[in-house]
Short mmCIF file of C-alpha atoms in Angstrom, two decimals:
data_model
loop_
_atom_site.label_atom_id
_atom_site.label_comp_id
_atom_site.label_asym_id
_atom_site.label_seq_id
_atom_site.Cartn_x
_atom_site.Cartn_y
_atom_site.Cartn_z
CA UNK A 1 0.00 0.00 0.00
CA UNK A 2 1.45 3.38 -0.94
CA UNK A 3 2.69 5.57 1.89
CA UNK A 4 2.22 9.21 1.18
CA UNK A 5 2.79 11.00 4.43
CA UNK A 6 4.11 14.06 2.64
CA UNK A 7 1.53 14.38 -0.06
CA UNK A 8 1.76 17.53 -2.13
CA UNK A 9 -1.42 17.25 -4.13
CA UNK A 10 -2.97 20.24 -2.38
CA UNK A 11 -0.65 22.50 -4.39
CA UNK A 12 -1.16 20.66 -7.65
CA UNK A 13 2.57 20.24 -8.11
CA UNK A 14 2.46 16.46 -8.21
CA UNK A 15 -0.15 14.13 -9.64
CA UNK A 16 -2.67 13.07 -6.97
CA UNK A 17 -1.64 9.95 -5.10
CA UNK A 18 -3.44 6.65 -5.36
CA UNK A 19 -5.16 7.26 -2.04
CA UNK A 20 -6.20 10.78 -3.01
CA UNK A 21 -7.88 9.45 -6.15
CA UNK A 22 -9.66 6.62 -4.36
CA UNK A 23 -10.90 8.88 -1.58
CA UNK A 24 -12.11 11.45 -4.09
CA UNK A 25 -13.97 8.73 -5.98
CA UNK A 26 -15.67 7.53 -2.80
CA UNK A 27 -16.61 11.05 -1.72
CA UNK A 28 -18.12 11.75 -5.14
CA UNK A 29 -20.09 8.53 -5.10
CA UNK A 30 -21.42 9.05 -1.56
CA UNK A 31 -22.37 12.63 -2.40
CA UNK A 32 -24.21 11.57 -5.56
CA UNK A 33 -26.10 8.94 -3.56
CA UNK A 34 -27.19 11.59 -1.06
CA UNK A 35 -25.36 9.81 1.76
CA UNK A 36 -23.05 12.70 2.62
CA UNK A 37 -23.00 16.46 2.18
CA UNK A 38 -19.44 17.70 1.45
CA UNK A 39 -20.13 20.88 3.40
CA UNK A 40 -20.88 18.76 6.47
CA UNK A 41 -17.69 16.82 5.83
CA UNK A 42 -15.85 20.16 5.78
CA UNK A 43 -17.47 21.13 9.09
CA UNK A 44 -16.53 17.84 10.73
CA UNK A 45 -12.92 18.26 9.62
CA UNK A 46 -12.85 21.87 10.79
CA UNK A 47 -14.20 20.92 14.21
CA UNK A 48 -11.43 18.45 14.95
CA UNK A 49 -8.63 20.10 13.04
CA UNK A 50 -9.13 23.60 14.41
CA UNK A 51 -11.72 23.84 17.16
CA UNK A 52 -11.27 20.85 19.46
CA UNK A 53 -7.75 20.18 20.67
CA UNK A 54 -5.35 19.92 23.63
CA UNK A 55 -5.95 23.54 24.66
CA UNK A 56 -9.24 22.22 26.06
CA UNK A 57 -7.46 19.71 28.25
CA UNK A 58 -4.91 22.31 29.30
CA UNK A 59 -7.74 24.49 30.62
CA UNK A 60 -9.17 21.54 32.51
CA UNK A 61 -5.78 20.86 34.09
CA UNK A 62 -5.19 24.50 35.00
CA UNK A 63 -8.63 24.68 36.59
CA UNK A 64 -7.92 21.53 38.60
CA UNK A 65 -4.63 22.96 39.82
CA UNK A 66 -6.23 26.18 41.06
CA UNK A 67 -9.65 24.96 42.24
CA UNK A 68 -9.50 22.01 44.68
CA UNK A 69 -13.28 21.45 44.59
CA UNK A 70 -13.20 21.23 40.79
CA UNK A 71 -10.30 18.80 41.02
CA UNK A 72 -12.37 16.56 43.31
CA UNK A 73 -15.26 16.62 40.88
CA UNK A 74 -12.88 15.95 37.98
CA UNK A 75 -11.43 12.88 39.63
CA UNK A 76 -14.87 11.62 40.66
CA UNK A 77 -16.61 12.12 37.30
CA UNK A 78 -14.43 13.40 34.48
CA UNK A 79 -17.24 13.61 31.95
CA UNK A 80 -19.40 15.84 34.12
CA UNK A 81 -16.48 18.03 35.19
CA UNK A 82 -15.23 18.77 31.67
CA UNK A 83 -18.86 19.42 30.78
CA UNK A 84 -18.74 22.36 33.22
CA UNK A 85 -16.19 23.93 30.84
CA UNK A 86 -18.36 23.13 27.82
CA UNK A 87 -16.34 20.16 26.58
CA UNK A 88 -17.88 16.86 25.58
CA UNK A 89 -19.27 14.78 22.78
CA UNK A 90 -17.67 12.12 20.64
CA UNK A 91 -15.07 9.87 22.27
CA UNK A 92 -15.60 11.43 25.68
CA UNK A 93 -18.82 9.96 26.97
CA UNK A 94 -17.05 8.26 29.84
CA UNK A 95 -13.94 10.20 30.76
CA UNK A 96 -11.78 9.12 33.66
CA UNK A 97 -9.07 11.45 34.88
CA UNK A 98 -6.02 9.82 36.46
CA UNK A 99 -3.76 11.90 38.64
CA UNK A 100 0.02 11.93 38.64
CA UNK A 101 1.54 12.22 42.12
CA UNK A 102 5.10 12.15 43.44
CA UNK A 103 4.65 8.37 43.81
CA UNK A 104 2.63 7.49 40.70
CA UNK A 105 2.99 8.32 37.01
CA UNK A 106 0.21 7.41 34.57
CA UNK A 107 0.48 6.58 30.86
CA UNK A 108 -2.47 6.07 28.51
CA UNK A 109 -2.55 3.82 25.44
CA UNK A 110 -5.04 1.98 23.27
CA UNK A 111 -3.31 -1.24 22.25
CA UNK A 112 -6.18 -2.44 20.08
CA UNK A 113 -6.86 0.71 18.05
CA UNK A 114 -6.56 4.42 18.94
CA UNK A 115 -9.16 5.25 21.58
CA UNK A 116 -8.39 8.75 22.82
CA UNK A 117 -10.30 11.49 24.73
CA UNK A 118 -11.23 13.74 21.79
CA UNK A 119 -13.14 16.42 23.76
CA UNK A 120 -10.06 17.39 25.75
CA UNK A 121 -7.19 16.45 23.46
CA UNK A 122 -8.61 16.51 19.93
CA UNK A 123 -7.38 13.80 17.55
CA UNK A 124 -4.44 11.60 18.56
CA UNK A 125 -0.95 12.10 17.14
CA UNK A 126 0.46 9.47 14.81
CA UNK A 127 2.83 8.12 17.43
CA UNK A 128 -0.09 7.27 19.73
CA UNK A 129 -1.70 5.24 16.92
CA UNK A 130 1.56 3.61 15.85
CA UNK A 131 2.45 -0.07 16.03
CA UNK A 132 5.50 0.96 18.08
CA UNK A 133 3.56 2.70 20.84
CA UNK A 134 0.65 0.31 20.95
CA UNK A 135 2.99 -2.66 21.34
CA UNK A 136 5.50 -1.20 23.80
CA UNK A 137 3.55 1.05 26.15
CA UNK A 138 2.07 -1.86 28.09
CA UNK A 139 5.24 -3.93 28.37
CA UNK A 140 8.00 -1.29 28.57
CA UNK A 141 6.48 2.04 29.63
CA UNK A 142 9.81 3.31 31.01
CA UNK A 143 11.47 2.51 27.69
CA UNK A 144 8.73 4.42 25.88
CA UNK A 145 9.26 7.43 28.16
CA UNK A 146 12.97 7.26 27.31
CA UNK A 147 11.97 7.58 23.65
CA UNK A 148 10.35 10.85 24.71
CA UNK A 149 13.47 11.91 26.59
CA UNK A 150 11.96 11.27 30.02
CA UNK A 151 13.94 9.39 32.64
CA UNK A 152 11.41 7.89 35.04
CA UNK A 153 13.01 6.96 38.36
CA UNK A 154 12.49 3.36 39.39
CA UNK A 155 10.93 4.42 42.72
CA UNK A 156 7.95 5.94 40.93
CA UNK A 157 5.15 3.49 40.22
CA UNK A 158 3.99 3.53 36.61
CA UNK A 159 0.38 2.79 35.78
CA UNK A 160 -0.49 2.13 32.16
CA UNK A 161 -4.16 2.47 31.21
CA UNK A 162 -5.20 0.46 28.14
CA UNK A 163 -8.32 2.10 26.73
CA UNK A 164 -9.86 -1.04 25.32
CA UNK A 165 -13.45 -0.26 26.07
CA UNK A 166 -15.79 2.64 26.43
CA UNK A 167 -13.68 4.57 28.94
CA UNK A 168 -11.34 7.36 27.83
CA UNK A 169 -8.48 8.55 30.03
CA UNK A 170 -6.85 11.92 30.66
CA UNK A 171 -3.74 12.27 32.76
CA UNK A 172 -3.73 15.12 35.27
CA UNK A 173 -0.03 16.08 35.43
CA UNK A 174 1.55 17.40 38.59
CA UNK A 175 1.67 21.16 38.85
CA UNK A 176 5.27 22.31 38.28
CA UNK A 177 7.12 23.90 41.19
CA UNK A 178 7.45 27.68 41.35
CA UNK A 179 4.11 28.37 39.61
CA UNK A 180 2.20 29.64 42.61
CA UNK A 181 1.89 33.17 41.27
CA UNK A 182 0.75 32.25 37.75
CA UNK A 183 -2.76 32.94 36.51
CA UNK A 184 -4.99 30.10 35.35
CA UNK A 185 -4.36 31.12 31.71
CA UNK A 186 -0.59 31.09 32.22
CA UNK A 187 -0.83 27.71 33.89
CA UNK A 188 -2.82 26.33 30.97
CA UNK A 189 -0.02 27.45 28.63
CA UNK A 190 2.39 25.21 30.54
CA UNK A 191 0.34 22.07 29.95
CA UNK A 192 1.37 20.00 26.94
CA UNK A 193 -0.61 17.39 25.03
CA UNK A 194 2.04 14.78 25.70
CA UNK A 195 1.85 15.42 29.46
CA UNK A 196 -1.89 14.76 29.37
CA UNK A 197 -1.23 11.36 27.78
CA UNK A 198 1.57 10.66 30.23
CA UNK A 199 4.40 10.75 27.72
CA UNK A 200 5.92 13.88 29.24
CA UNK A 201 6.43 15.53 32.61
CA UNK A 202 6.02 19.25 33.03
CA UNK B 1 -5.08 -15.96 21.93
CA UNK B 2 -4.42 -12.89 19.85
CA UNK B 3 -7.60 -11.19 18.73
CA UNK B 4 -6.23 -10.31 15.32
CA UNK B 5 -3.48 -8.22 13.68
CA UNK B 6 -4.57 -5.24 15.74
CA UNK B 7 -3.82 -7.02 19.02
CA UNK B 8 -0.41 -5.44 19.41
CA UNK B 9 0.10 -5.14 23.16
CA UNK B 10 3.44 -6.69 24.08
CA UNK B 11 4.45 -7.53 20.51
CA UNK B 12 8.17 -7.11 19.94
CA UNK B 13 10.26 -5.90 17.05
CA UNK B 14 8.61 -2.62 16.13
CA UNK B 15 11.41 -0.49 17.53
CA UNK B 16 11.33 2.82 19.38
CA UNK B 17 8.44 5.26 19.38
CA UNK B 18 9.31 8.15 17.05
CA UNK B 19 7.26 11.23 17.79
CA UNK B 20 7.13 13.77 14.97
CA UNK B 21 7.76 17.31 16.24
CA UNK B 22 4.90 19.78 15.62
CA UNK B 23 2.98 17.11 13.83
CA UNK B 24 -0.08 18.36 11.87
CA UNK B 25 -3.44 16.81 12.65
CA UNK B 26 -3.60 15.44 9.09
CA UNK B 27 -0.64 14.65 6.82
CA UNK B 28 -2.55 14.85 3.54
CA UNK B 29 -5.85 16.19 2.32
CA UNK B 30 -7.14 12.71 1.59
CA UNK B 31 -6.67 11.87 5.29
CA UNK B 32 -8.90 14.80 6.20
CA UNK B 33 -11.56 13.63 3.79
CA UNK B 34 -11.43 10.02 5.06
CA UNK B 35 -11.93 11.31 8.61
CA UNK B 36 -14.80 13.59 7.68
CA UNK B 37 -16.51 11.12 5.36
CA UNK B 38 -16.35 8.31 7.90
CA UNK B 39 -18.05 10.43 10.55
CA UNK B 40 -20.59 11.84 8.12
CA UNK B 41 -21.60 8.31 7.09
CA UNK B 42 -21.73 7.25 10.76
CA UNK B 43 -24.48 9.81 11.26
CA UNK B 44 -26.94 7.41 9.63
CA UNK B 45 -26.20 4.85 12.39
CA UNK B 46 -26.41 2.15 9.80
CA UNK B 47 -23.96 0.13 11.90
CA UNK B 48 -22.58 0.59 15.44
CA UNK B 49 -19.10 2.01 16.03
CA UNK B 50 -18.10 -1.45 17.27
CA UNK B 51 -18.75 -2.84 13.78
CA UNK B 52 -16.55 -0.12 12.25
CA UNK B 53 -13.69 -1.01 14.60
CA UNK B 54 -14.19 -4.69 13.87
CA UNK B 55 -14.06 -4.19 10.12
CA UNK B 56 -10.60 -2.62 10.40
CA UNK B 57 -9.48 -5.58 12.49
CA UNK B 58 -10.41 -7.91 9.63
CA UNK B 59 -7.80 -6.39 7.34
CA UNK B 60 -5.23 -9.09 6.43
CA UNK B 61 -2.42 -9.05 9.00
CA UNK B 62 0.48 -8.13 6.71
CA UNK B 63 -1.53 -5.31 5.17
CA UNK B 64 -2.85 -4.11 8.51
CA UNK B 65 0.65 -3.69 9.94
CA UNK B 66 1.91 -1.81 6.88
CA UNK B 67 -1.05 0.52 6.45
CA UNK B 68 -1.09 4.03 7.78
CA UNK B 69 -3.88 4.93 10.17
CA UNK B 70 -6.29 6.52 7.72
CA UNK B 71 -5.59 3.83 5.14
CA UNK B 72 -7.07 1.44 7.71
CA UNK B 73 -10.07 3.71 8.17
CA UNK B 74 -10.62 3.86 4.40
CA UNK B 75 -10.31 0.08 4.00
CA UNK B 76 -12.74 -0.53 6.86
CA UNK B 77 -15.27 2.02 5.60
CA UNK B 78 -15.33 0.74 2.01
CA UNK B 79 -15.63 -2.86 3.21
CA UNK B 80 -18.59 -1.99 5.45
CA UNK B 81 -20.31 0.11 2.79
CA UNK B 82 -20.09 -2.82 0.41
CA UNK B 83 -20.87 -5.55 2.92
CA UNK B 84 -24.03 -3.84 4.11
CA UNK B 85 -25.07 -2.63 0.69
CA UNK B 86 -25.26 0.89 2.11
CA UNK B 87 -23.10 2.08 -0.78
CA UNK B 88 -26.10 1.55 -3.08
CA UNK B 89 -28.71 3.27 -0.95
CA UNK B 90 -30.27 6.57 -1.79
CA UNK B 91 -31.95 7.72 1.43
CA UNK B 92 -35.14 9.73 1.22
CA UNK B 93 -34.01 12.07 4.02
CA UNK B 94 -31.17 14.54 3.53
CA UNK B 95 -27.72 13.72 4.89
CA UNK B 96 -26.14 15.42 7.92
CA UNK B 97 -26.06 19.16 7.32
CA UNK B 98 -23.06 21.38 8.00
CA UNK B 99 -24.94 23.55 10.47
CA UNK B 100 -25.89 20.46 12.48
CA UNK B 101 -22.27 19.43 13.06
CA UNK B 102 -21.03 19.54 16.67
CA UNK B 103 -19.01 17.17 18.88
CA UNK B 104 -22.26 15.94 20.42
CA UNK B 105 -23.94 15.36 17.05
CA UNK B 106 -20.88 13.85 15.37
CA UNK B 107 -21.18 10.81 17.56
CA UNK B 108 -24.14 10.67 19.86
CA UNK B 109 -23.88 9.23 23.33
CA UNK B 110 -23.99 5.45 23.40
CA UNK B 111 -27.43 3.93 24.00
CA UNK B 112 -28.41 3.91 27.65
CA UNK B 113 -27.54 0.58 29.13
CA UNK B 114 -29.43 -0.27 32.29
CA UNK B 115 -28.35 -3.43 33.95
CA UNK B 116 -28.08 -5.02 37.31
CA UNK B 117 -24.72 -4.42 39.00
CA UNK B 118 -22.07 -6.98 38.22
CA UNK B 119 -20.97 -9.55 40.73
CA UNK B 120 -17.54 -8.06 41.44
CA UNK B 121 -16.59 -5.23 43.72
CA UNK B 122 -13.45 -3.12 43.94
CA UNK B 123 -10.61 -5.14 45.42
CA UNK B 124 -11.88 -8.55 44.31
CA UNK B 125 -9.24 -10.88 42.92
CA UNK B 126 -10.17 -12.10 39.44
CA UNK B 127 -8.71 -14.22 36.67
CA UNK B 128 -9.46 -13.21 33.11
CA UNK B 129 -10.77 -15.59 30.50
CA UNK B 130 -9.27 -16.48 27.15
CA UNK B 131 -10.66 -15.96 23.67
CA UNK B 132 -10.19 -18.25 20.71
CA UNK B 133 -9.11 -16.88 17.34
CA UNK B 134 -12.70 -16.79 16.20
CA UNK B 135 -12.75 -13.67 14.03
CA UNK B 136 -15.16 -11.84 16.31
CA UNK B 137 -14.70 -8.45 17.95
CA UNK B 138 -13.38 -8.96 21.46
CA UNK B 139 -11.79 -6.29 23.63
CA UNK B 140 -9.61 -8.31 26.00
CA UNK B 141 -6.11 -8.25 24.49
CA UNK B 142 -4.08 -11.45 24.44
CA UNK B 143 -1.51 -10.07 26.91
CA UNK B 144 -4.28 -9.71 29.52
CA UNK B 145 -6.03 -13.04 28.88
CA UNK B 146 -5.81 -15.80 31.51
CA UNK B 147 -4.13 -13.46 33.97
CA UNK B 148 -4.65 -12.77 37.66
CA UNK B 149 -5.73 -9.25 38.49
CA UNK B 150 -7.71 -7.12 40.93
CA UNK B 151 -10.88 -5.14 40.26
CA UNK B 152 -9.71 -1.52 40.30
CA UNK B 153 -12.93 0.29 39.40
CA UNK B 154 -16.55 -0.30 38.44
CA UNK B 155 -17.40 1.45 35.19
CA UNK B 156 -21.13 0.79 35.03
CA UNK B 157 -23.33 -1.11 32.57
CA UNK B 158 -22.39 -1.11 28.92
CA UNK B 159 -23.40 -2.88 25.74
CA UNK B 160 -20.90 -5.68 25.15
CA UNK B 161 -18.95 -4.59 22.05
CA UNK B 162 -18.39 -8.21 20.98
CA UNK B 163 -22.10 -8.66 20.37
CA UNK B 164 -22.80 -5.12 19.18
CA UNK B 165 -20.22 -5.48 16.42
CA UNK B 166 -21.86 -8.69 15.23
CA UNK B 167 -25.34 -7.20 15.14
CA UNK B 168 -26.50 -9.46 17.95
CA UNK B 169 -29.24 -8.39 20.35
CA UNK B 170 -28.37 -5.92 23.13
CA UNK B 171 -26.15 -7.60 25.72
CA UNK B 172 -25.65 -5.34 28.72
CA UNK B 173 -22.72 -6.23 30.91
CA UNK B 174 -20.96 -4.67 33.86
CA UNK B 175 -17.70 -3.03 32.77
CA UNK B 176 -14.69 -3.19 35.05
CA UNK B 177 -11.20 -1.79 35.09
CA UNK B 178 -8.89 -4.59 36.20
CA UNK B 179 -5.43 -3.90 37.56
CA UNK B 180 -2.58 -6.28 36.73
CA UNK B 181 0.95 -6.08 38.03
CA UNK B 182 3.66 -5.99 35.38
CA UNK B 183 5.00 -9.20 36.87
CA UNK B 184 1.65 -10.95 36.46
CA UNK B 185 1.46 -9.90 32.82
CA UNK B 186 5.06 -10.28 31.70
CA UNK B 187 6.82 -12.41 34.28
CA UNK B 188 10.10 -11.72 36.00
CA UNK B 189 11.52 -9.47 33.26
CA UNK B 190 9.08 -6.66 33.93
#
């Protein structure tokens, strides 16, 4: 099967790839049948390419760091708590938030496919969906963190959450030291997507 | 036993994880369209999400491993459209409209599953079952089959995806998170 990660057909400089042609043919057929409306397809793409993304999760984390009552609600019922901030919908109907502590570090994977908490993180990066990550995260999580440049001390317990069912997981990273004076917005800017999967520390 | 080519947990030989810096959400326009088309078609609820996942799992193993992510989506979607005959339908109602698109409408909440509580409680010691290589959609990976664990959390009643994917009648089951030690899963090396 052709790999065309760096497709240039948007600029018309190269002939469209095999996949581009096949997808175009399917979209045309489905449109002619009345099964899809291309404008709705555009809106779906726009929602998850531009509107829903890790900035949502960063706001959730910053709120949890600054509001202990919210943090309690978040850990008790993630779906309801993120709903307070207006986040929800597809791939987030049962969200569980797992907290990093000085003793415990969490890592989230979906070994069987790519289950991921869209409402707070948007769509997953390629590495999360890769054969490499899906195979290694459950058996060698410390090795995987090394691939991300993170040295996880042996004294810290690692918990790997395999999202094989209806539940979606978000990691609540530890608040970095020396951030006491930062506003909630500034705190949100510190939070990275990878930290909310567990592949980074802040 | 392994559930299929997608059952990758614990497989060796794939090498290190290689994150791409500042990776775009989509690497090509056709990937965008596959994503959008798949969700637009799903709006008809012609088949459950479990069936869509299962169809990708039926891709031949060598092909599955080589395919990129949205190539798998495309293969699964075309197979389902053909298998169900939906590709030939011309619905009398209009398709999903652009102004009706939202995260809640893109994929509606799963059907309410009321069921009696399961028989396990948090802290119970359990041993997981095995699955045969039967070509059905199961969600217990091979690495966690026939293993000793502890009930970590109760996740409430859910439709069993195995049956949902196969179009079988509603089968509501209690969902659990089970905790396994690395040693229990992988032996002394872990």
